[in-house]
C-alpha cells in the first residue's frame, strides 16, 4: 500500500519551552503516531492532537494547525494484496 493523497502535506506545530532547548533539538525527536488508525485502502480524515505527538519532556505543545488531514491509501502498482 502507498499514500496517494496527503492534504495538506505539512502541519504547523507551535511549541513552548526553555529557549536553549530549541537550539539542541533534532527534528527526528518529534514524531507523529496516529492512535487507532488502521492502514488500509481508502480515504479518511485523520485528526491530529497533542496526544499523537511525541516531543521531548521539556517542550509543551501550544497549537496544531490544521488539526485534520485527508489521507488516501491505494495499492501500489503491482501489489497483489
Short mmCIF file of C-alpha atoms in Angstrom, two decimals:
data_model
loop_
_atom_site.label_atom_id
_atom_site.label_comp_id
_atom_site.label_asym_id
_atom_site.label_seq_id
_atom_site.Cartn_x
_atom_site.Cartn_y
_atom_site.Cartn_z
CA UNK A 1 0.00 0.00 0.00
CA UNK A 2 1.06 3.58 -0.57
CA UNK A 3 -0.10 7.05 0.44
CA UNK A 4 -1.63 8.51 -2.73
CA UNK A 5 -3.03 11.73 -1.23
CA UNK A 6 -2.00 13.63 1.87
CA UNK A 7 -3.69 17.01 2.17
CA UNK A 8 -2.24 19.20 3.49
CA UNK A 9 1.29 17.81 3.23
CA UNK A 10 2.51 19.80 6.23
CA UNK A 11 1.17 20.58 9.68
CA UNK A 12 2.44 23.51 11.77
CA UNK A 13 3.03 22.76 15.44
CA UNK A 14 3.88 25.55 17.91
CA UNK A 15 5.92 24.63 20.99
CA UNK A 16 6.95 26.37 24.15
CA UNK A 17 9.88 25.50 26.35
CA UNK A 18 13.22 26.77 27.58
CA UNK A 19 14.91 28.87 24.89
CA UNK A 20 18.18 26.94 24.98
CA UNK A 21 16.33 23.65 24.35
CA UNK A 22 15.32 24.83 20.88
CA UNK A 23 18.97 25.01 19.81
CA UNK A 24 19.71 21.39 20.63
CA UNK A 25 16.58 19.54 19.50
CA UNK A 26 16.93 17.43 16.34
CA UNK A 27 13.68 17.27 14.35
CA UNK A 28 13.87 13.46 14.48
CA UNK A 29 12.91 13.68 18.19
CA UNK A 30 9.44 14.97 17.27
CA UNK A 31 7.17 12.24 15.89
CA UNK A 32 3.54 11.74 14.98
CA UNK A 33 1.93 8.41 15.86
CA UNK A 34 -1.77 8.39 14.97
CA UNK A 35 -3.74 6.39 17.52
CA UNK A 36 -6.33 3.87 16.48
CA UNK A 37 -5.59 4.27 12.78
CA UNK A 38 -5.51 1.11 10.71
CA UNK A 39 -3.64 1.28 7.44
CA UNK A 40 -5.98 0.02 4.73
CA UNK A 41 -7.11 1.06 1.30
CA UNK A 42 -9.44 4.04 1.10
CA UNK A 43 -9.81 7.69 2.01
CA UNK A 44 -10.19 9.05 5.53
CA UNK A 45 -9.74 12.14 7.63
CA UNK A 46 -7.17 11.94 10.40
CA UNK A 47 -7.42 14.15 13.46
CA UNK A 48 -4.09 15.32 14.82
CA UNK A 49 -3.96 16.05 18.53
CA UNK A 50 -1.20 16.75 21.03
CA UNK A 51 -1.53 13.22 22.40
CA UNK A 52 -0.47 11.87 18.97
CA UNK A 53 2.84 13.72 19.08
CA UNK A 54 5.98 12.55 20.79
CA UNK A 55 8.06 15.53 21.93
CA UNK A 56 10.94 15.93 24.38
CA UNK A 57 9.83 16.29 28.00
CA UNK A 58 10.86 19.95 28.32
CA UNK A 59 8.56 21.06 25.47
CA UNK A 60 4.85 21.81 25.58
CA UNK A 61 2.59 21.85 22.52
CA UNK A 62 0.79 25.18 22.22
CA UNK A 63 -1.01 24.85 18.88
CA UNK A 64 -1.51 22.50 15.91
CA UNK A 65 -2.76 23.74 12.53
CA UNK A 66 -4.56 22.20 10.79
CA UNK A 67 -5.92 19.62 13.18
CA UNK A 68 -7.30 17.38 10.42
CA UNK A 69 -5.70 15.95 7.29
CA UNK A 70 -7.12 13.95 4.38
CA UNK A 71 -5.34 10.69 3.56
CA UNK A 72 -5.96 8.30 0.68
CA UNK A 73 -4.25 4.90 0.69
CA UNK A 74 -4.03 2.92 -2.54
CA UNK A 75 -2.49 -0.33 -3.67
CA UNK A 76 0.97 0.04 -5.17
CA UNK A 77 1.07 -0.81 -8.83
CA UNK A 78 1.97 -4.47 -8.99
CA UNK A 79 0.73 -5.09 -5.42
CA UNK A 80 -1.35 -8.30 -5.46
CA UNK A 81 -2.86 -7.94 -1.96
#
